[in-house]
Coordinates of C-alpha atoms and ligand atoms in Angstrom, one line a residue:
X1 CA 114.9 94.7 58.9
X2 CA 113.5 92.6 56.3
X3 CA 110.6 90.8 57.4
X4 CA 111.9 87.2 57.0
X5 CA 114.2 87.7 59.3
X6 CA 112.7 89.2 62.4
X7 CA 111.4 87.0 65.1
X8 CA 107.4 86.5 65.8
X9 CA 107.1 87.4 69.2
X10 CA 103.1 87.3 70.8
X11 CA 102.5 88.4 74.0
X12 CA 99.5 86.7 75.7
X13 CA 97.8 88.5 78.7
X14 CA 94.1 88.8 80.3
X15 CA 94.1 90.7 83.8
X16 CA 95.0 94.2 85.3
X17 CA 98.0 92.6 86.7
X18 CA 99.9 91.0 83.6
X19 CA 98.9 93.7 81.7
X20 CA 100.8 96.4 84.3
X21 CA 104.0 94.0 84.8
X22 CA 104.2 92.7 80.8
X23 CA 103.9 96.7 79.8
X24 CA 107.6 97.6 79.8
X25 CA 108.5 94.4 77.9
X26 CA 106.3 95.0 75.4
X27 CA 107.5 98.5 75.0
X28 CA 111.5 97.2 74.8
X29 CA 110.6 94.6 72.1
X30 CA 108.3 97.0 70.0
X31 CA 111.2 99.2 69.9
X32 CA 113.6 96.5 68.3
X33 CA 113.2 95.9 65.0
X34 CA 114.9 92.7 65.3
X35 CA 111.1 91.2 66.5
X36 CA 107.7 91.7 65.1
X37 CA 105.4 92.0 68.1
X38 CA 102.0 91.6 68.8
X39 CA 99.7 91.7 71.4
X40 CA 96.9 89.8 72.0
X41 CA 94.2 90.3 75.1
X42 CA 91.8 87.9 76.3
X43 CA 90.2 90.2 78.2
X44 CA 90.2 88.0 80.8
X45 CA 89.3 91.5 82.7
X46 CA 87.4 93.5 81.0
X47 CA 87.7 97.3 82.3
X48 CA 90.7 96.8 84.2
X49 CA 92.6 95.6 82.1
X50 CA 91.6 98.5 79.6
X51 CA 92.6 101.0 82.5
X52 CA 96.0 99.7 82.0
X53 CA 96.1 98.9 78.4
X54 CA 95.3 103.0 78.5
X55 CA 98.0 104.7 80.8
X56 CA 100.4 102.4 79.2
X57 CA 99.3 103.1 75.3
X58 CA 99.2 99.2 74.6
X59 CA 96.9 98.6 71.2
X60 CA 95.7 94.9 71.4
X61 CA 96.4 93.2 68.0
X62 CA 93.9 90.6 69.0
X63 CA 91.1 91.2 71.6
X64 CA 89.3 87.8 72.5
X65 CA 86.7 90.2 74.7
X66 CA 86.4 87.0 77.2
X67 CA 84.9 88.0 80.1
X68 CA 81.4 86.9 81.4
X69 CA 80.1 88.6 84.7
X70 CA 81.2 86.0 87.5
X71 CA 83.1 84.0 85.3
X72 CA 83.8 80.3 86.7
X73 CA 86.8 78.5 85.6
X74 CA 85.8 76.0 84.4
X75 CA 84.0 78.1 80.9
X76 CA 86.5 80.6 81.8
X77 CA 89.2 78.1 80.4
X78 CA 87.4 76.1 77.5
X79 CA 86.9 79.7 76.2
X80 CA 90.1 81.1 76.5
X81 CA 91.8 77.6 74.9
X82 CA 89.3 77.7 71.7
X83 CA 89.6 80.9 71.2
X84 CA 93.3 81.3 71.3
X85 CA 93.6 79.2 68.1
X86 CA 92.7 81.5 65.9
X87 CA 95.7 84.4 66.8
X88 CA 98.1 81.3 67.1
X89 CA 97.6 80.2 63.7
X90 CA 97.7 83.1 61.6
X91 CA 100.2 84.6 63.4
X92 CA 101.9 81.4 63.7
X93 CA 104.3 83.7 66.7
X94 CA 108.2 81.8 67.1
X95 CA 107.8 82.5 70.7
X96 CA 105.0 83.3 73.2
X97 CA 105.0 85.5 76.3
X98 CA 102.8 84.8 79.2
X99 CA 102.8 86.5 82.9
X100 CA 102.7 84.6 86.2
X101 CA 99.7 82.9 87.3
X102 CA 96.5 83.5 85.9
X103 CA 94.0 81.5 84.0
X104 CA 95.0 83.0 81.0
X105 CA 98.9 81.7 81.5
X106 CA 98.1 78.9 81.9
X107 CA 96.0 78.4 79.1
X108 CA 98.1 80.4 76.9
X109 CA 101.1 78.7 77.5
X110 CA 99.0 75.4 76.7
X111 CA 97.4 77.2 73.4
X112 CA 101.1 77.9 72.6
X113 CA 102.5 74.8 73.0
X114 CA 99.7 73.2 70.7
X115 CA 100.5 75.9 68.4
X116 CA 103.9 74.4 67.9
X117 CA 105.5 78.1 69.3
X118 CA 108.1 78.4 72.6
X119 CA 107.1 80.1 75.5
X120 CA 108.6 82.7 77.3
X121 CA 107.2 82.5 81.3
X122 CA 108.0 86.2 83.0
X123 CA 107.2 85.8 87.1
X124 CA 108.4 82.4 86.9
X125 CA 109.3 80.3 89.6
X126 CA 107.5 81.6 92.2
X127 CA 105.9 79.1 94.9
X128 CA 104.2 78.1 98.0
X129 CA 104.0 74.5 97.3
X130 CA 100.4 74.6 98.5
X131 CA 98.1 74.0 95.8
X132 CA 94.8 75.4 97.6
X133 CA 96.9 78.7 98.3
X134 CA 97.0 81.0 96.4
X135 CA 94.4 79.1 94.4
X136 CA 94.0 77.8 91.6
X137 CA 97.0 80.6 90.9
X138 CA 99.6 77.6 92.8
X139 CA 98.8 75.2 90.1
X140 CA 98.0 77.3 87.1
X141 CA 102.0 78.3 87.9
X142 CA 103.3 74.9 88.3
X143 CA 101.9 74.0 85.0
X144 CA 103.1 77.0 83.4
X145 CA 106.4 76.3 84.4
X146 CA 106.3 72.4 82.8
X147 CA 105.4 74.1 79.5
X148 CA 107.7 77.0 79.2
X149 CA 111.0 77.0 77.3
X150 CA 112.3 80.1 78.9
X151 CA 111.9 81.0 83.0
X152 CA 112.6 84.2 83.7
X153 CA 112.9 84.6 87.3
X154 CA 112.5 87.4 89.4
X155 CA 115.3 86.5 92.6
X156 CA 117.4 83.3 93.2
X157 CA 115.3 82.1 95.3
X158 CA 112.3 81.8 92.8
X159 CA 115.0 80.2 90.1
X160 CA 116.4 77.7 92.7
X161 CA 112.8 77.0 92.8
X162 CA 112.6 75.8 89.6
X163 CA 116.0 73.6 90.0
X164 CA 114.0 72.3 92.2
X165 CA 111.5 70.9 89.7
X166 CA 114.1 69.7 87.6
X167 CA 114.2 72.7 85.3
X168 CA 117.2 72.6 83.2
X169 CA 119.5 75.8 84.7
X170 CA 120.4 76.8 81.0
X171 CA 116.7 77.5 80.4
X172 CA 116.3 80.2 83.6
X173 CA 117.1 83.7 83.9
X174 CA 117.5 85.9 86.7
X175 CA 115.8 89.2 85.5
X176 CA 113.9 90.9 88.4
X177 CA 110.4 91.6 88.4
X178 CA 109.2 93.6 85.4
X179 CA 106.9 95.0 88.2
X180 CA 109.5 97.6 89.5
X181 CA 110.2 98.6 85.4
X182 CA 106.5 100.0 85.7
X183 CA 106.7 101.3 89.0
X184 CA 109.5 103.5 87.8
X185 CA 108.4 104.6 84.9
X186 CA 104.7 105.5 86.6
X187 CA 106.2 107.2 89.4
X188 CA 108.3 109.5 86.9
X189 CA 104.7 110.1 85.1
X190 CA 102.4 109.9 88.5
X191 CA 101.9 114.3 89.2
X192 CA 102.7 115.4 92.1
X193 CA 98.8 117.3 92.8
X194 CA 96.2 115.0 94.4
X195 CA 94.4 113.5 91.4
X196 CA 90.7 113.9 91.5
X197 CA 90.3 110.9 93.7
X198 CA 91.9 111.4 96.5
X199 CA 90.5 115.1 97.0
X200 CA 88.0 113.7 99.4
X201 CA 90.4 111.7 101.9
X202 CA 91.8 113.2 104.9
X203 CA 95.4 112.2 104.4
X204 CA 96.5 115.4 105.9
X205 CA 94.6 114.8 109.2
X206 CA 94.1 111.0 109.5
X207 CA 96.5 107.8 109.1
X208 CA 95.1 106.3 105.7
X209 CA 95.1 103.0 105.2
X210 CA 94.7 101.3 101.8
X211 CA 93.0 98.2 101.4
X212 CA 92.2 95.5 98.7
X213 CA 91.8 91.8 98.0
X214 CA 90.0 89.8 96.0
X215 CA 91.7 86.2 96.7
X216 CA 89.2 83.7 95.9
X217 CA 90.6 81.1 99.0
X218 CA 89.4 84.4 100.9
X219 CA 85.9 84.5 99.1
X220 CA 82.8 83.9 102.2
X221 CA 84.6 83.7 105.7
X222 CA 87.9 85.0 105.1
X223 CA 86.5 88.3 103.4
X224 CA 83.9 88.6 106.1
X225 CA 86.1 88.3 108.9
X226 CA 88.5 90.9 107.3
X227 CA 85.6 93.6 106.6
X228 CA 84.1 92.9 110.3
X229 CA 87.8 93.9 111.8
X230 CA 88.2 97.2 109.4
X231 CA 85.2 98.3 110.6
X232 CA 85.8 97.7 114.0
X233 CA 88.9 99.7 113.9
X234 CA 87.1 102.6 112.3
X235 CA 84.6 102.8 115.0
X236 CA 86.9 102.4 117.7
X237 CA 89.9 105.2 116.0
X238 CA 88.5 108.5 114.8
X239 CA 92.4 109.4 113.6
X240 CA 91.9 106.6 111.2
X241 CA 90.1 106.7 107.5
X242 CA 90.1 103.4 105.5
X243 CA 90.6 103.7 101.3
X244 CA 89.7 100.7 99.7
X245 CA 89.9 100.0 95.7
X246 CA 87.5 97.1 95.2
X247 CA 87.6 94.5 92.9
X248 CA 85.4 94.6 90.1
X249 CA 84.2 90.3 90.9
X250 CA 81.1 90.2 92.7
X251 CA 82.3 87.8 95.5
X252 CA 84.5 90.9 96.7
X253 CA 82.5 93.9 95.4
X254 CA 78.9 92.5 97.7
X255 CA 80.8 91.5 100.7
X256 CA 82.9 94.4 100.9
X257 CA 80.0 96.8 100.1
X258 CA 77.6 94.8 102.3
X259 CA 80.1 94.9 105.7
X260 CA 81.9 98.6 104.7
X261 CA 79.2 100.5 103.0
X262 CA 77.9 104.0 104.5
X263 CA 80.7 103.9 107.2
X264 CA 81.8 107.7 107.9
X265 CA 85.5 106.8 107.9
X266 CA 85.8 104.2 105.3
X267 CA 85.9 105.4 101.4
X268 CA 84.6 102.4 99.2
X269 CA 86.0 103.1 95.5
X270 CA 86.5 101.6 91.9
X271 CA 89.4 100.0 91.3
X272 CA 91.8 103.5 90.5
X273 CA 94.0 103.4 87.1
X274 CA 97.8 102.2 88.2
X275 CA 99.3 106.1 88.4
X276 CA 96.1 106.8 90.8
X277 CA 96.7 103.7 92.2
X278 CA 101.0 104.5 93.0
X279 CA 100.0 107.8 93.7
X280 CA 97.6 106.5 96.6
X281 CA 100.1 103.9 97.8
X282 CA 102.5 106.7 98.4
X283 CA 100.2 108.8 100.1
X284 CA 98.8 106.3 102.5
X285 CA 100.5 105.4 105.7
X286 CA 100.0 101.6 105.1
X287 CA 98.7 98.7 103.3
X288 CA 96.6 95.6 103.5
X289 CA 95.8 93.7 100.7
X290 CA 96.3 89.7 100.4
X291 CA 97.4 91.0 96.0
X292 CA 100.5 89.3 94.9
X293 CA 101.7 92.2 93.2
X294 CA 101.2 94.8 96.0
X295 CA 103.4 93.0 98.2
X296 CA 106.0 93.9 95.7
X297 CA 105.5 97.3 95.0
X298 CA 104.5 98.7 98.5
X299 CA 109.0 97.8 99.6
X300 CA 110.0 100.0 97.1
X301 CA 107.6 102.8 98.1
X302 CA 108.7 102.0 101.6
X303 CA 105.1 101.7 102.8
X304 CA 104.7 98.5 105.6
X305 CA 101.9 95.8 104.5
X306 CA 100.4 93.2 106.1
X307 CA 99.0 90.7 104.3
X308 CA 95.6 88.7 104.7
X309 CA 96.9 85.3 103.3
X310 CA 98.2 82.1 105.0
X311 CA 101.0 81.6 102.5
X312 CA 103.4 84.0 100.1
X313 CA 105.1 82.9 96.9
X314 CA 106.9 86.3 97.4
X315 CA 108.8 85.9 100.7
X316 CA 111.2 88.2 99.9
X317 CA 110.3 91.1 101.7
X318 CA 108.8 89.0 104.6
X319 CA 111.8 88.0 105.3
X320 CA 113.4 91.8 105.0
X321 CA 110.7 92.7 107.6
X322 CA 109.1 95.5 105.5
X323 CA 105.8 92.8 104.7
X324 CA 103.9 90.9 107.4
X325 CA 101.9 87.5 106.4
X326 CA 99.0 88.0 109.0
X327 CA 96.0 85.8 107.1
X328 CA 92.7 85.9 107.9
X329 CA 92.4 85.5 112.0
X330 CA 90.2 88.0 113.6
X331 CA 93.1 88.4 116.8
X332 CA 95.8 88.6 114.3
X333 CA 94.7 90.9 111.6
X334 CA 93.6 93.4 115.0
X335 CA 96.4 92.9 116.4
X336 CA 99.1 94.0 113.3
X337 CA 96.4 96.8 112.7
X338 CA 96.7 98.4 116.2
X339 CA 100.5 97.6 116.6
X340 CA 101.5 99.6 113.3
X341 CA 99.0 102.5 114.2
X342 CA 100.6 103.2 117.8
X343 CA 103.6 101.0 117.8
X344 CA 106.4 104.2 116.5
X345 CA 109.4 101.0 116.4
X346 CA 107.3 99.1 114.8
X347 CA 106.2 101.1 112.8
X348 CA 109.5 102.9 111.6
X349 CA 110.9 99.3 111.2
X350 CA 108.8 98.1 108.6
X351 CA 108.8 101.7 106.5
X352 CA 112.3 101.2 104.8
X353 CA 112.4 101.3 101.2
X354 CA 114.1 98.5 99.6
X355 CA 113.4 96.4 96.4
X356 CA 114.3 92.7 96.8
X357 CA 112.2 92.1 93.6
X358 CA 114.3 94.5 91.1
X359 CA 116.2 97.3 89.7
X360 CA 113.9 98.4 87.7
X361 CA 116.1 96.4 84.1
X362 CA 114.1 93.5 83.6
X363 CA 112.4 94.4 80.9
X364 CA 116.1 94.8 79.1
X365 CA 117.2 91.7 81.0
X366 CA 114.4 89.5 79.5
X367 CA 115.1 91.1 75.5
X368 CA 118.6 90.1 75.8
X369 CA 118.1 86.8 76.9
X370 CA 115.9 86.3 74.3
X371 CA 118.4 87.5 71.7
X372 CA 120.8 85.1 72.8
X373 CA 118.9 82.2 73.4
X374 CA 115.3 81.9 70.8
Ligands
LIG1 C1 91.9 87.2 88.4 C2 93.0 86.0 88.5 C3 93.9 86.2 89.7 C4 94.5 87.6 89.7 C5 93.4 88.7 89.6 C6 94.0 90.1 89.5 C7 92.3 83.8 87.7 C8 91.6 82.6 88.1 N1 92.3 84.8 88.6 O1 91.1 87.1 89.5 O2 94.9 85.3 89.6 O3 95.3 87.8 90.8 O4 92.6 88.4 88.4 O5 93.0 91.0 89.8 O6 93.0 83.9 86.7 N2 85.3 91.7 86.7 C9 84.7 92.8 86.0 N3 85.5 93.6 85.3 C10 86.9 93.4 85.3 C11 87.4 92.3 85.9 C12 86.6 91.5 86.6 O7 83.5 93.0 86.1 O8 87.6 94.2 84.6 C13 84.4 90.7 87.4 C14 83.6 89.8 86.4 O9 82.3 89.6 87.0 C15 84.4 88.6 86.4 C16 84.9 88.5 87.8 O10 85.2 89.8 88.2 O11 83.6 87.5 86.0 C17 86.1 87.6 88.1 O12 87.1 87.8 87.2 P1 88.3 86.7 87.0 O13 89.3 87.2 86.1 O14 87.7 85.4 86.7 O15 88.9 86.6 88.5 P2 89.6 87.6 89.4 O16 89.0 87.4 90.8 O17 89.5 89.0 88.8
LIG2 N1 96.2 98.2 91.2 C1 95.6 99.3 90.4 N2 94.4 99.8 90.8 C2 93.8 99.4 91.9 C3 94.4 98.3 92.7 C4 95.6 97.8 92.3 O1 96.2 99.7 89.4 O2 92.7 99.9 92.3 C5 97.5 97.6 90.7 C6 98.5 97.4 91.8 O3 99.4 98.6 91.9 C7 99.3 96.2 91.3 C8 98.2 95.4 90.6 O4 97.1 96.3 90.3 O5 100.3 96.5 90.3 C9 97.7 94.3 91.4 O6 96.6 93.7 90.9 P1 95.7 92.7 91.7 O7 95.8 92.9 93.2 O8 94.4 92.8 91.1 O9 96.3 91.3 91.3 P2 97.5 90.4 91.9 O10 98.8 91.2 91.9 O11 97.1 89.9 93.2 O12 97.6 89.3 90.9

């Protein structure tokens, strides 16, 4: 197709989890020669997001290399703005893609808008309507959503949220998560062997649990009171063996290492690529995590989580039963433990595979809409 024809199309991302959830939709539009599509990183993350950019073959046209150890926001955003100039206006793109509700989509869709280009918001419309919670990720996707010429929303209920700001219904599409997309395609390519690390954890003699979190309204106290109960249960239940992933930001990584470290029962690891990661989900016999995109996954797996957050912009599978919004209380977060661990019912109840958050199309969904509408 001649090259005055085609469609720019940029895709904007920064973390490990816009780069695992935009990684089918940039593999449908660089296979249709009706767009020319480029990437550009702003490293936001730095090795995680290379993990990803790896399994999934992604070359960055543009890599803005951002990250600063224990990066605040505030620089965190003033660098990400300035430096997003430069891709913007020489690739001058008719249409920008950003991905739910990092720093970098919100600045991005910002950049974009300054740059004169439309933007294309995937993950949109999700809420909790409380700006501290998840923060600043609330706001950074209530701002995204002012900006953005296209929505496209997971599930009705994250499009009617967007009616409810006055977004114009001809402008939102109903697409599914582009999460399941990448699920099912990893699963296809995860192997069946135990990869490397997983050789030393008992999952054929102990009930694994898998852990992460790295919410930054859970930073100090929340954290704390989190590790102090995980270690708690592994003293008190030898049938149990913790696996936790952490995150790479030092507000997790000392806290985590500080409470869990050296504990018999508990394996403290880098963060795992995403087929490691799937493979581990699958494996493990349930989940806690306060990540957004976790509680999306873990349904279709059919693996029960309970998550250490106040709030949910995904309430889908709370309400299904399959995903328990627990928080941060000591009694609670005990309590949910224990129950799932010797509770069979309750157990079994919360195990059933379902996938309120997609078919696995969205990716497909989101080009045709595109097609139709840019
Ligand atoms: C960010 C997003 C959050 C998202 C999460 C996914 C913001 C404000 N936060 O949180 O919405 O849910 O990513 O994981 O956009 N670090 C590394 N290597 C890495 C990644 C991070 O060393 O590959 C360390 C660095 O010290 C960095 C720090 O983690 O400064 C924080 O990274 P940042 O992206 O600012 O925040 P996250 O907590 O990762
Ligand atoms: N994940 C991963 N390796 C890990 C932990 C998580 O690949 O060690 C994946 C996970 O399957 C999910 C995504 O990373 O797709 C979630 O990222 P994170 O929890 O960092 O961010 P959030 O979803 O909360 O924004």
């Amino acid at each position: 197709m001649a090259g005055s024809k085609q469609k720019k199309i940029l895709f904007i991302f920064g973390t490990r989890p816009e780069a695992i959830k935009l990684a089918p939709v940039i593999k449908c539009f660089k296979s249709d020669a009706y767009f020319e599509t480029r990437v550009c990183i702003t490293a936001q993350h730095r090795e995680m997001l290379d993990q990803v950019l790896d399994f999934f073959k992604i070359e960055a046209d543009y890599d803005l290399d951002l990250m600063k150890k224990n990066q605040d926001l505030f620089s965190l955003t003033a660098r990400a703005l300035e430096a997003l100039k430069a891709p913007l206006t020489t690739f001058k793109p008719d249409l920008v893609f950003v991905h739910g509700d990092t720093t970098t989509t919100m600045v991005a869709s910002l950049a974009a808008f300054y740059a004169g280009a439309k933007v294309g918001h995937i993950e949109a419309g999700l809420r909790t309507f409380n700006k501290q919670s998840p923060f600043p990720e609330e706001i950074n996707r209530q701002l995204t959503g002012r900006i953005a010429d296209f929505h496209f929303a997971p599930t009705e209920k994250s499009k009617n949220n967007l009616l409810a700001e006055n977004i114009q219904e001809s402008q939102i599409f109903i697409t599914g998560n582009t999460v399941i997309d990448a699920l099912e395609e990893t699963v296809k390519r995860v192997s069946q062997k135990i990869p490397q690390c997983a050789e030393t954890i008992p999952f054929g003699s102990k009930k694994v649990i898998l852990i992460t979190g790295h919410r930054r309204e859970n930073f100090g106290p929340g954290m704390r009171r989190v590790c102090e109960v995980l270690k708690e249960i592994v003293e008190r239940r030898h049938d149990v063996h913790l696996v936790y992933p952490v995150h790479l930001n030092p507000n997790v990584k000392n806290t985590v290492h500080e409470i869990l470290g050296n504990i018999e029962n508990i394996s403290l690891i880098e963060p795992l690529s995403y087929p490691d990661f799937v493979w581990m989900m699958n494996a493990s016999y349930f989940i806690i995590t306060d990540s957004g995109g976790i509680q999306e996954e873990a349904p279709g797996l059919g693996k029960p989580v309970l998550v250490t957050r106040d709030t949910t912009e995904r309430p889908e599978a709370v309400t299904a039963g399959t995903v328990k919004l627990i928080g941060t209380d000591s009694t609670k977060l005990k309590a949910a433990i224990l129950e799932l661990l010797d509770n069979a019912e309750s157990y079994k109840r919360m195990s059933k595979a379902h996938n309120p958050y997609g078919d696995g199309k969205a990716s497909a969904r989101i080009l045709n809409a595109v097609k139709q509408n840019l």
